[in-house]
CSV table of C-alpha atoms and ligand atoms in Angstrom, one decimal:
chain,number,residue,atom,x,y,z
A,1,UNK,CA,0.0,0.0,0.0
A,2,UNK,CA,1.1,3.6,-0.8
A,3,UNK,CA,1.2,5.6,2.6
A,4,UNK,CA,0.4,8.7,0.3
A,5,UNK,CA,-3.1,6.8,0.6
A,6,UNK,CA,-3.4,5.9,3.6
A,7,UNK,CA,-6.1,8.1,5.0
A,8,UNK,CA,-4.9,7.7,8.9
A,9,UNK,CA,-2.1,10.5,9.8
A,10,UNK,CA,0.8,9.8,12.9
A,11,UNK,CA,0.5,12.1,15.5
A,12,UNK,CA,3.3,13.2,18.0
A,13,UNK,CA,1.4,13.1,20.9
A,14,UNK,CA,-1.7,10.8,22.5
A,15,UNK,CA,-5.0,12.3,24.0
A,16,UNK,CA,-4.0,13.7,27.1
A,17,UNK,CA,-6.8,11.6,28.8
A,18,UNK,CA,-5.0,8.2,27.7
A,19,UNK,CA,-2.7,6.7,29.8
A,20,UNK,CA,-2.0,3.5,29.0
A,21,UNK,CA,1.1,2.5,26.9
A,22,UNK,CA,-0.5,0.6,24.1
A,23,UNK,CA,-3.6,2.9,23.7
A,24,UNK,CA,-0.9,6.1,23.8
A,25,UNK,CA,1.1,4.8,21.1
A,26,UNK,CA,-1.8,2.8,18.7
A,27,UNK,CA,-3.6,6.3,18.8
A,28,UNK,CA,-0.3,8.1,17.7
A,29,UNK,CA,0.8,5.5,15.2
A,30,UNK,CA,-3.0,5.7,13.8
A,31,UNK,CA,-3.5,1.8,14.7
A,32,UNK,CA,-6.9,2.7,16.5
A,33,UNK,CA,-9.5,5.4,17.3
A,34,UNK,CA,-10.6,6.2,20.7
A,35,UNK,CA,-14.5,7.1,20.9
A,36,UNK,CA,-14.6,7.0,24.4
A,37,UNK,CA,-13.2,5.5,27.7
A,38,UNK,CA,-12.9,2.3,27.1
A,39,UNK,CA,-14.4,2.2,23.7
A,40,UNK,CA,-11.8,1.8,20.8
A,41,UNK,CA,-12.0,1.5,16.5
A,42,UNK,CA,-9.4,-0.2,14.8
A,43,UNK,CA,-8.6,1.9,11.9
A,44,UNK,CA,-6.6,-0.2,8.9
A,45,UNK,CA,-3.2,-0.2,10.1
A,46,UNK,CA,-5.1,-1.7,13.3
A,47,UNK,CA,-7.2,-4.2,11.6
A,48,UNK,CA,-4.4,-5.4,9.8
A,49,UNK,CA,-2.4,-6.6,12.7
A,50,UNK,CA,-5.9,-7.9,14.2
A,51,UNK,CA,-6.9,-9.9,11.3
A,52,UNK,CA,-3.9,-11.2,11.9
A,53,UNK,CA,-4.1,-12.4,15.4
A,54,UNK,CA,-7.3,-14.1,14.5
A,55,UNK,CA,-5.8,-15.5,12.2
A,56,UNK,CA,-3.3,-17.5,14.0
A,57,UNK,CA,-6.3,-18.1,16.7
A,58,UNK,CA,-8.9,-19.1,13.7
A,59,UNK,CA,-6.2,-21.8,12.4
A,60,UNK,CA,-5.1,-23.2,15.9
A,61,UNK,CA,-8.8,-23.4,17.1
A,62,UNK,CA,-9.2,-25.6,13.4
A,63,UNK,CA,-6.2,-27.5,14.0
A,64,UNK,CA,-7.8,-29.3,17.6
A,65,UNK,CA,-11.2,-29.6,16.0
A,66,UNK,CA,-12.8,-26.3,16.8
A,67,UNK,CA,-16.0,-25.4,13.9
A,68,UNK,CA,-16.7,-21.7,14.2
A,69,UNK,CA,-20.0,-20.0,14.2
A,70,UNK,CA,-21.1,-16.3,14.9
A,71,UNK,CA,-23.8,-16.2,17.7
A,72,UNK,CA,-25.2,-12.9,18.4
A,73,UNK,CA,-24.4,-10.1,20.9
A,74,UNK,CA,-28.6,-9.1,20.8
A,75,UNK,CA,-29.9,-12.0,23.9
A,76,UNK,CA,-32.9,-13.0,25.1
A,77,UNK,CA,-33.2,-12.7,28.9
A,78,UNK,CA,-35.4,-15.7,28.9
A,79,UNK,CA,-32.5,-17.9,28.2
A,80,UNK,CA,-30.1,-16.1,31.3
A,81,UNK,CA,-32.9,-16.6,33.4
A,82,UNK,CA,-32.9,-20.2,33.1
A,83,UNK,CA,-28.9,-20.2,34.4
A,84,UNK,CA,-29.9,-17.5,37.3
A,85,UNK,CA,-27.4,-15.4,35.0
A,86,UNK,CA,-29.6,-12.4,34.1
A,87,UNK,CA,-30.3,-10.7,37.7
A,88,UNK,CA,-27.8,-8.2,38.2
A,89,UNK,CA,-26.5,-9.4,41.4
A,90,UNK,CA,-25.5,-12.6,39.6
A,91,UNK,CA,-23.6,-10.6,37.0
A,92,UNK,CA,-22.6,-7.2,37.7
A,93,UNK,CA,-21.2,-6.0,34.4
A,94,UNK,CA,-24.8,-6.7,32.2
A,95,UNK,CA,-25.6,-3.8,29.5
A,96,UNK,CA,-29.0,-3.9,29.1
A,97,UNK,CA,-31.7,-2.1,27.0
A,98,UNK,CA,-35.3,-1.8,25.8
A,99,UNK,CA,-37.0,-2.6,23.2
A,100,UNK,CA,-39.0,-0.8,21.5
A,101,UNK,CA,-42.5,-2.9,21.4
A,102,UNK,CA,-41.8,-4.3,25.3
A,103,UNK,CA,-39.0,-6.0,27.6
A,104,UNK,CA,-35.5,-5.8,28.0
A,105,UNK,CA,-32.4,-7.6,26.1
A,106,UNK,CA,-28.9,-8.0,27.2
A,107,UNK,CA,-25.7,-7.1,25.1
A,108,UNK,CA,-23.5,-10.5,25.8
A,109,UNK,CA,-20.3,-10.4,27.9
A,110,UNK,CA,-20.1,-14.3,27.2
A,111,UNK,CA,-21.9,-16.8,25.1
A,112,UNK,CA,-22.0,-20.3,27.5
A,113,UNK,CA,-26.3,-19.8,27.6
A,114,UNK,CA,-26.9,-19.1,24.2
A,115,UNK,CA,-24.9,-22.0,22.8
A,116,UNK,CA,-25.8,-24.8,25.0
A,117,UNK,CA,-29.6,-23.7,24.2
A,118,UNK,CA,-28.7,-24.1,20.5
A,119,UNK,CA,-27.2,-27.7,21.0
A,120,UNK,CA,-29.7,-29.1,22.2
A,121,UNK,CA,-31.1,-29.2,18.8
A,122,UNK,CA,-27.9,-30.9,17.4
A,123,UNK,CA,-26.9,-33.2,20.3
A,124,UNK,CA,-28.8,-35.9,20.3
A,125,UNK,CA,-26.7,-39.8,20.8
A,126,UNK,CA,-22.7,-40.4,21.9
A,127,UNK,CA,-22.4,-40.3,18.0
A,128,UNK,CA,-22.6,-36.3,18.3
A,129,UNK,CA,-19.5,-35.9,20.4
A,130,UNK,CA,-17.4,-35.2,21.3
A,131,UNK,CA,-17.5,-31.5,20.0
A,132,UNK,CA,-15.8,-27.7,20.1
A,133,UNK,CA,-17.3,-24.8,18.7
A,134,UNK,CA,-15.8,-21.2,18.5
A,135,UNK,CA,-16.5,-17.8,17.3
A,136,UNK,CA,-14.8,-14.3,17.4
A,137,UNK,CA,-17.6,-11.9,18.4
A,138,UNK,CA,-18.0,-8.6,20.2
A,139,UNK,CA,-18.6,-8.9,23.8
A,140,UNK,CA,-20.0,-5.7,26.1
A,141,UNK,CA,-19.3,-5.4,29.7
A,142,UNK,CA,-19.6,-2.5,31.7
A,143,UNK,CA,-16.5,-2.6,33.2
A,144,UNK,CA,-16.0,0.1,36.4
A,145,UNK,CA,-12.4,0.1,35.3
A,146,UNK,CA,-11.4,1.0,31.9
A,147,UNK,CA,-7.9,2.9,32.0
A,148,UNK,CA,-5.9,0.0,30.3
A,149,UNK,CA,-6.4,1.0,27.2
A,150,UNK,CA,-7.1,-1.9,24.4
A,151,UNK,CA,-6.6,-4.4,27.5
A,152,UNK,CA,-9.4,-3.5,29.1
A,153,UNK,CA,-12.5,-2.3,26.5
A,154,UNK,CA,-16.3,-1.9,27.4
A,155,UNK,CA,-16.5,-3.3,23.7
A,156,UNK,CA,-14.1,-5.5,22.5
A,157,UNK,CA,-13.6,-8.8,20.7
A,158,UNK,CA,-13.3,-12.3,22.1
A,159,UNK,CA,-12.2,-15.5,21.0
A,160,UNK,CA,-14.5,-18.0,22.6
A,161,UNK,CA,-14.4,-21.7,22.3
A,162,UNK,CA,-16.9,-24.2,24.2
A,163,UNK,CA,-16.3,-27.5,24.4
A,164,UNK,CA,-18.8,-30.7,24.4
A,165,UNK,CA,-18.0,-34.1,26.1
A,166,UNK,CA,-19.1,-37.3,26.9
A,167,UNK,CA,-17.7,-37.1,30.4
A,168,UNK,CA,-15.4,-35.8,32.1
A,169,UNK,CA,-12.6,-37.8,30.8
A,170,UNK,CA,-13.0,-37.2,27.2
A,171,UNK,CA,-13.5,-33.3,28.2
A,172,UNK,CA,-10.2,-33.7,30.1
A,173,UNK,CA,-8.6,-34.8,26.9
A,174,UNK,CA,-9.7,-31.8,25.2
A,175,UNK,CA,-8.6,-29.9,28.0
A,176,UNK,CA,-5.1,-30.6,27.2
A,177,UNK,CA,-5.4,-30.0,23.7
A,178,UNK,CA,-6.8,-26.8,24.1
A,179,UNK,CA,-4.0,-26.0,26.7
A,180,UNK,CA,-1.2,-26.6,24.0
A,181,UNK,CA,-3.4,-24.9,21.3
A,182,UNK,CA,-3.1,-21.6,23.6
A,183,UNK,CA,0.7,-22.2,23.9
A,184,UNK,CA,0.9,-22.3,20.5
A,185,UNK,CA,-0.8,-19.0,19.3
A,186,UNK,CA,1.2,-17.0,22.7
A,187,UNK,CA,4.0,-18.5,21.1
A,188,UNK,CA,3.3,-17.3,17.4
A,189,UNK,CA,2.1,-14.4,18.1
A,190,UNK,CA,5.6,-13.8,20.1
A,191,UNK,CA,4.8,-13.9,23.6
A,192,UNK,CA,5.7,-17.0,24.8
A,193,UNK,CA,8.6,-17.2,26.4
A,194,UNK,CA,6.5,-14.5,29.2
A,195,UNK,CA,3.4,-15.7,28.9
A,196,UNK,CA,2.6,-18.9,31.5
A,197,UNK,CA,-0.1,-21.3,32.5
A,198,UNK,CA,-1.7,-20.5,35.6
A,199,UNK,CA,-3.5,-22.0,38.0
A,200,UNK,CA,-6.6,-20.5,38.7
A,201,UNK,CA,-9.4,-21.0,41.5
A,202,UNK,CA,-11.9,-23.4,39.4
A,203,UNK,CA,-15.4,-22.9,40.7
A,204,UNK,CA,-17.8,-25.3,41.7
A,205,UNK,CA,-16.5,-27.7,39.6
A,206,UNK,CA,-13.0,-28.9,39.4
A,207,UNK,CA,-10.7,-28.0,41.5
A,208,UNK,CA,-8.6,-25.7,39.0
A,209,UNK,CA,-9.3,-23.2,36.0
A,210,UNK,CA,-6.3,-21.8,33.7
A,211,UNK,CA,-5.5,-19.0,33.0
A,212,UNK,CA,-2.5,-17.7,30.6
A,213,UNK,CA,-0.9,-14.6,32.3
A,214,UNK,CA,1.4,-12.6,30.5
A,215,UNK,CA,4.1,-10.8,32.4
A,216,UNK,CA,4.0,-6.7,32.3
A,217,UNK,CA,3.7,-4.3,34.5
A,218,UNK,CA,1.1,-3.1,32.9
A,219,UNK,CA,-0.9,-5.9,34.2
A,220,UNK,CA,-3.8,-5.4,36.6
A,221,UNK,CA,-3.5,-8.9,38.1
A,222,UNK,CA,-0.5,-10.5,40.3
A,223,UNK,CA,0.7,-13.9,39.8
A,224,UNK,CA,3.5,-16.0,41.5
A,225,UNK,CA,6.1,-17.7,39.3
A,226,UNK,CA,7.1,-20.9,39.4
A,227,UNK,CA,10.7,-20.9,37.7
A,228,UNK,CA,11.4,-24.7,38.4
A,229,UNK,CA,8.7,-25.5,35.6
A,230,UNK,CA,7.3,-22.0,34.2
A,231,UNK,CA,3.6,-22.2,35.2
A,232,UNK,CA,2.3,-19.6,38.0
A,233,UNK,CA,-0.5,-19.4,40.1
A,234,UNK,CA,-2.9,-16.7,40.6
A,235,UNK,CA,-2.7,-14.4,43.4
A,236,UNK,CA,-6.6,-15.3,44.2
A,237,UNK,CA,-5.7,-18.8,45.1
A,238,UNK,CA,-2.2,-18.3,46.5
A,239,UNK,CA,-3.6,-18.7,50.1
A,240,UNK,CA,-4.7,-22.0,49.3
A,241,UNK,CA,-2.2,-23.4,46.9
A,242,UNK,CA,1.6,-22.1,48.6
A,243,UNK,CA,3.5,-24.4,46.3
A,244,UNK,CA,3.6,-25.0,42.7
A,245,UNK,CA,0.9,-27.7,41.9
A,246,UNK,CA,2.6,-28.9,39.2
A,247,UNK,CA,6.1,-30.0,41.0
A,248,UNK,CA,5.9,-28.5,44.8
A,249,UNK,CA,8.7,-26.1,44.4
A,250,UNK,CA,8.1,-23.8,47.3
A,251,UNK,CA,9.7,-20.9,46.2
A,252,UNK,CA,7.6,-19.1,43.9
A,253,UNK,CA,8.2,-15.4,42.4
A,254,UNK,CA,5.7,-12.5,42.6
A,255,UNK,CA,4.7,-10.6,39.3
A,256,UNK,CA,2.5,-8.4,37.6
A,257,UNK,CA,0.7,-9.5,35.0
A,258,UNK,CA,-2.1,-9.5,32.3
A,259,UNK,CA,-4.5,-12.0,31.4
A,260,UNK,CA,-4.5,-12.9,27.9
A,261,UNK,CA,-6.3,-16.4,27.9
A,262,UNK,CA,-9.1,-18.1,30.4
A,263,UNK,CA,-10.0,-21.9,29.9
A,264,UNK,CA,-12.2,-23.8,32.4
A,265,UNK,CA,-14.3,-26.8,33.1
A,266,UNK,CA,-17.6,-26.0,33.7
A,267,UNK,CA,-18.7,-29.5,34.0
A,268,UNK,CA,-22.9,-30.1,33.8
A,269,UNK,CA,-23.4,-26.6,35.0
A,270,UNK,CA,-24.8,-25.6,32.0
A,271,UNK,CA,-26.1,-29.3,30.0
A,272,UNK,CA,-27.9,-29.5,33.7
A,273,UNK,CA,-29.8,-26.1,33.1
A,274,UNK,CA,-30.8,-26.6,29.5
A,275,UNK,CA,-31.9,-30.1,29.5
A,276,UNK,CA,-28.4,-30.7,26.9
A,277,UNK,CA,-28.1,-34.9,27.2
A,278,UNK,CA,-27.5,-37.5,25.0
A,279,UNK,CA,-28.0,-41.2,24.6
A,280,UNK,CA,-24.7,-43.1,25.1
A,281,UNK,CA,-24.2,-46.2,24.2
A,282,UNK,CA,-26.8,-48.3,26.2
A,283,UNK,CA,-28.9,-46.0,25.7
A,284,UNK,CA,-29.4,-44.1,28.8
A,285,UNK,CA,-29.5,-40.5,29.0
A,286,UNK,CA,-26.6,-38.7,29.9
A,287,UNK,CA,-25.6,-34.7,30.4
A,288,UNK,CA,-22.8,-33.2,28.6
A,289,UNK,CA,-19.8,-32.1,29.9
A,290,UNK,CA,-18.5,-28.7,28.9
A,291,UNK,CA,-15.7,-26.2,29.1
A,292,UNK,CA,-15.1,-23.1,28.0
A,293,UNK,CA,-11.9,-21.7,26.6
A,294,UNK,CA,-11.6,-17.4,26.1
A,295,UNK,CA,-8.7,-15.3,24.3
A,296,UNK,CA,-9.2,-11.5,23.7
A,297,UNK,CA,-7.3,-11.0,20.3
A,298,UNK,CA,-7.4,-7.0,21.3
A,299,UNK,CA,-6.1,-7.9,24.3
A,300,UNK,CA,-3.7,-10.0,23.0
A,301,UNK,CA,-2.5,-6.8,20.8
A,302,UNK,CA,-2.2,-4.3,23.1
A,303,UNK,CA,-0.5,-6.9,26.1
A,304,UNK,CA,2.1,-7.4,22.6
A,305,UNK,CA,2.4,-3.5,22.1
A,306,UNK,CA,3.0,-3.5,26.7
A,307,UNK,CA,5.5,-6.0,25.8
A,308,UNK,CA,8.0,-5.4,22.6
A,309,UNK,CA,7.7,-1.4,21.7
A,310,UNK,CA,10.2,0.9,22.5
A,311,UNK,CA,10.6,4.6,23.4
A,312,UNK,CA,10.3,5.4,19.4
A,313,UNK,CA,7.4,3.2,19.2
A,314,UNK,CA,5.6,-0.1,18.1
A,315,UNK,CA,7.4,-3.3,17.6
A,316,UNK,CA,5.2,-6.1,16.0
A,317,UNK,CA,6.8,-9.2,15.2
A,318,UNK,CA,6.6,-10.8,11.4
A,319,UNK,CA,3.7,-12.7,12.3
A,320,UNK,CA,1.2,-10.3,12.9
A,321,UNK,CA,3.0,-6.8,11.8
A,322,UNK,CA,0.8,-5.2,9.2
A,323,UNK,CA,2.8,-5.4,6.3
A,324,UNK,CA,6.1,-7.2,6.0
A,325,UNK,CA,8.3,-4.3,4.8
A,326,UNK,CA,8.4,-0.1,5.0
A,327,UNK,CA,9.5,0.3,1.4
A,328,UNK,CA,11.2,4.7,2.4
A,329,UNK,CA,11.9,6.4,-1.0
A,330,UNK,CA,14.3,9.3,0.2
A,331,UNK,CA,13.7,11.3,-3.5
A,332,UNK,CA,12.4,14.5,-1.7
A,333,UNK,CA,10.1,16.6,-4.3
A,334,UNK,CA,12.7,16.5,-7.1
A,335,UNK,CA,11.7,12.6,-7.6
A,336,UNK,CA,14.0,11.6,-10.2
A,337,UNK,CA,15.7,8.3,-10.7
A,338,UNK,CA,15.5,7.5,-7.0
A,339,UNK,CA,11.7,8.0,-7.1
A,340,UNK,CA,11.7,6.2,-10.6
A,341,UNK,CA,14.0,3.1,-8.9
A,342,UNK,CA,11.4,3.2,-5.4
A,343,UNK,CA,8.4,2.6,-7.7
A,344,UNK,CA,9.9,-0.4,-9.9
A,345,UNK,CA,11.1,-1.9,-6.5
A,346,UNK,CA,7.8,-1.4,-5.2
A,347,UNK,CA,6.0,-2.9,-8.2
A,348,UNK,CA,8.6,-6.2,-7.5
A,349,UNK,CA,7.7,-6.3,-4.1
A,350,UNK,CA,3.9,-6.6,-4.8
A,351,UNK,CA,4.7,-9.4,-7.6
A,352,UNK,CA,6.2,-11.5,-5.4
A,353,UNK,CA,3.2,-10.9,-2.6
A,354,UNK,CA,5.7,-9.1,0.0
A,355,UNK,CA,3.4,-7.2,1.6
A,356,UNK,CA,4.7,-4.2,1.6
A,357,UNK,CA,4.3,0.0,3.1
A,358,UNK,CA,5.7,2.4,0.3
A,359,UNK,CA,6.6,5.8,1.8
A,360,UNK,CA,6.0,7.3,-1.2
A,361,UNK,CA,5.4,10.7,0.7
A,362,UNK,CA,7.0,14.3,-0.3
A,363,UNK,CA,8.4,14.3,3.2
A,364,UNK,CA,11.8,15.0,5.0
A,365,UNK,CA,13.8,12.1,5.5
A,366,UNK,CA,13.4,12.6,9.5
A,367,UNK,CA,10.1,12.3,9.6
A,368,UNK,CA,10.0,9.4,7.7
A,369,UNK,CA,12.1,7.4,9.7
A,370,UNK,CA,10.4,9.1,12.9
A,371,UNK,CA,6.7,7.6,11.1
A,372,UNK,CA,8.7,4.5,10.4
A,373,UNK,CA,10.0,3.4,13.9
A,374,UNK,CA,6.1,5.2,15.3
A,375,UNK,CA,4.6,2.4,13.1
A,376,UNK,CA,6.9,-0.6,13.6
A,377,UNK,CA,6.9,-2.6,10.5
A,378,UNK,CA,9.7,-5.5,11.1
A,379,UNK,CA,12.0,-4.6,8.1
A,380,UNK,CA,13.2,-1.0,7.0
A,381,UNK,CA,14.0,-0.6,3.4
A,382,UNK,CA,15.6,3.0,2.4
A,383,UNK,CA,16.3,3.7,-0.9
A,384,UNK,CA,18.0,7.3,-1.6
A,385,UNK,CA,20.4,8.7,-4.4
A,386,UNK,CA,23.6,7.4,-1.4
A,387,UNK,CA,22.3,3.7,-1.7
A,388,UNK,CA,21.9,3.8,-5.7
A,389,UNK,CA,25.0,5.3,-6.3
A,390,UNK,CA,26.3,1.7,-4.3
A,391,UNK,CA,23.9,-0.1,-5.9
A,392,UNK,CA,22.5,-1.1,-2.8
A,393,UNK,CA,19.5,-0.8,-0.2
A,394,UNK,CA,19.6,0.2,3.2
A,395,UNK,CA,17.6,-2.2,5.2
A,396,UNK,CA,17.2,-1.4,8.9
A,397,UNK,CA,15.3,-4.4,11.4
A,398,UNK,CA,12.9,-2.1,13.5
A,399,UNK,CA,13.7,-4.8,16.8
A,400,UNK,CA,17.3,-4.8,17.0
A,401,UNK,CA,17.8,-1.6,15.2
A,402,UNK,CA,20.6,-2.9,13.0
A,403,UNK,CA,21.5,-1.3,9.5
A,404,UNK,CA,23.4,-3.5,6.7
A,405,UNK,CA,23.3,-2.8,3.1
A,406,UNK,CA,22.2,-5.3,0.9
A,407,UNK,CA,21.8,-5.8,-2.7
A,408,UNK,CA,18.1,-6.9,-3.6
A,409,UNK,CA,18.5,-10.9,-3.8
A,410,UNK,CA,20.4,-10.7,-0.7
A,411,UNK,CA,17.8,-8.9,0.9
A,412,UNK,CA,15.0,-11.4,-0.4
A,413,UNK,CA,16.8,-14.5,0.1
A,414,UNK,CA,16.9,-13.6,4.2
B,1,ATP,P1,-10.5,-9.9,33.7
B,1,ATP,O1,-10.4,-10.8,35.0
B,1,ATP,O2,-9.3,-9.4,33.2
B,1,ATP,O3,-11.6,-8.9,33.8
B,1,ATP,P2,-12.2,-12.0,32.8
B,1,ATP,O4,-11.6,-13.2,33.6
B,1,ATP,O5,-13.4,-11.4,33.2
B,1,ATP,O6,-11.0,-10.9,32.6
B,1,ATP,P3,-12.9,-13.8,30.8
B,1,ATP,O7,-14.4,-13.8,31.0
B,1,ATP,O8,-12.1,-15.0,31.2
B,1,ATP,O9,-12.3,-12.5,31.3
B,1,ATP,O10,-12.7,-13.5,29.2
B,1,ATP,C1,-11.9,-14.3,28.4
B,1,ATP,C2,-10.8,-13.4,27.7
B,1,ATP,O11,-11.3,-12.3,27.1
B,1,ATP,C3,-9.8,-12.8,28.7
B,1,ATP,O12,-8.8,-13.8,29.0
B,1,ATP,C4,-9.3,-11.7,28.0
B,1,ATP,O13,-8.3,-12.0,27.0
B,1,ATP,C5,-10.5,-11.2,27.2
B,1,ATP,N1,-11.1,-10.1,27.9
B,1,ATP,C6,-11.9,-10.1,29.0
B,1,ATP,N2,-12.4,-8.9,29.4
B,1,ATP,C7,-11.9,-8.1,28.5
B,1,ATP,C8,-12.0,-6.7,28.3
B,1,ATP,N3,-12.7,-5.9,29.1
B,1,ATP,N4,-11.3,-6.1,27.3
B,1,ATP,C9,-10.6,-6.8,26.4
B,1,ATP,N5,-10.4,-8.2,26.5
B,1,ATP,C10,-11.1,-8.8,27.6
B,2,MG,MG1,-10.8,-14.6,33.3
């Protein structure tokens, strides 16, 4: 894409009223769009890198089974009442509104009513599972703190997956899939060397949930590290649970953290409520176990942003950085052969599918490379009258900050 055409501008500073980090510099970098206190739109430059993200979710939920669906954010209170879940002292962070001709509807913060409603249609006999089923969808919780920036939105989008079992060992087996699915996208997405399993108090039913706590101090939750075998546990249960529960080391390490992932077991909870059974193999009714596995894909960006930018600005790693390369043609207004050389290598670049920024902008070099290291595309290329006179192209990595000249091949072949 030509940045001449890229409608969003870089700013130099953030809305005074933002304080978070990632918000500060997504705003200034033109990522996103802040309508209100925790209310965000992702303008392209965002949406690029989110797309992204899902991306890597959508094919790791696909890779352990997961079908994905798209339930609605509109809900019928008829269905929360049957879980007790509608009453606001059950669930303090409902939006709710009116309709028009009579009663109320809710704007979901979760989807675990909803969907066990809807299988009861489709799960009828031990044939039918087990199954997973996923969606990304916009979730709405009236959060009483919202100064996180894109960590912690009133709106915002969620991964969620909900599992269907047997019993409880089949949904165990899942369980464990599911776990190594998340390790897998934290790891992709470049966050897993900080990002750990955590054990997590596990409500009525089983005696842990996991969560995936990333460590920055931007977090708003504490965990305590176990460094023998990298898992933590969460600061809720830490009265209860002293030791690491995965090898008993005693000596665990406090931290401040953010949570990017929830799974849990939720059992019959829900199957019990809405009547979801099915006929195993003797034919005797039995409930369905379920779990239910979340991931905040804007979450998971701004925790990244928390994480890997710098002082100058963002720092996305290849998998999920907008474009691949920040094509900088250094011809000034005169244009001439280096503009001429920027648009052929430009055109080459979008042959061979790189995908590819082109500062194609009348601009001083400065502000350029201040817009360049503000947006955080992984690889720099400058082009300018000094690196065709060599024959060469200055190519900069946006992480390390290290410049090499290269010839083209040399800089494709990497
Ligand atoms: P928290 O304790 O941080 O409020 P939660 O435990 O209520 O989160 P879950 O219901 O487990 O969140 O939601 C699943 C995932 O959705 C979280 O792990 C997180 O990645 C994301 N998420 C939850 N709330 C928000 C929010 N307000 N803004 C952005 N992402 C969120
Ligand atoms: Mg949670």
């Amino acid at each position: 894409m030509r940045q001449s055409e890229l409608f969003t501008k870089t700013r130099k500073e953030a809305p005074s009223d933002e304080v978070a980090k990632n918000a500060k510099l997504l705003i200034r970098a033109g990522y996103i769009h802040k309508e209100m206190a925790g209310v965000y739109s992702y303008l392209p430059l965002g949406l690029l890198v989110m797309n992204k993200i899902i991306g890597v979710i959508r094919e790791e939920m696909n890779a352990i089974g997961g079908q994905e669906l798209h339930l609605t954010a509109l809900q019928d209170p008829a269905v929360w009442r049957t879980s007790g879940r509608w009453s606001d002292e059950a669930v303090d962070n409902w939006f709710k509104t009116n309709v028009k001709v009579g009663g109320e509807v809710g704007l979901a913060f979760t989807h675990e009513e909803p969907l066990t409603r809807l299988m009861v249609s489709h799960i009828r006999s031990y044939k039918d599972l087990p199954r997973s089923i996923y969606q990304f969808q916009t979730k709405f919780r009236n959060e009483t703190r919202a100064k996180s920036g894109i960590l912690r939105g009133r709106e915002f989008l969620m991964k969620d997956l909900y599992s269907f079992s047997r019993d409880e060992k089949e949904h165990e087996v899942f369980y464990q899939e599911a776990i190594a699915a998340y390790r897998k996208v934290f790891r992709r997405v470049g966050i897993g060397e900080q990002t750990y399993l955590t054990f997590a108090s596990g409500g009525s039913f089983s005696k842990y949930s996991h969560e995936f706590q990333t460590v920055t101090d931007a977090g708003e939750d504490t965990i305590h590290l176990c460094t023998a075998c990298s898992v933590a546990v969460n600061d809720e249960i830490i009265a209860a649970q002293s030791a690491c529960p995965e090898c008993g080391n005693k000596t665990l390490t406090e931290r401040t953290s953010v949570e990017v992932g929830n799974i849990f077991p939720l059992g019959t909870k829900y199957s019990e409520a809405f009547g979801l059974s099915y006929l195993d193999e003797k034919g005797e009714r039995q409930l369905v176990h379920m779990g239910s596995y979340g991931l905040g894909p804007g979450r998971l960006m701004g925790t990244i942003v928390e994480l890997l930018a710098d002082e100058k600005g963002l720092i996305w790693p290849e998998s999920i950085a907008p474009f691949k390369m920040h094509l900088v043609s250094l011809a000034g207004a005169r244009g001439g052969d280096v503009q001429k050389e920027a648009e052929k290598l430009y055109e080459r670049f979008m042959k061979k599918g790189i995908e590819t920024l082109f500062d194609d902008r009348d601009l001083s070099p400065g502000e350029k490379f201040a817009d360049a290291d503000l947006i955080g595309i992984p690889t720099r290329v400058v082009i300018s009258e000094k690196t065709l006179a060599e024959g060469k192209l200055e190519v900069k990595d946006r992480k390390t900050g290290a410049i090499a000249l290269c010839s083209e091949s040399e800089l494709l072949g990497r």
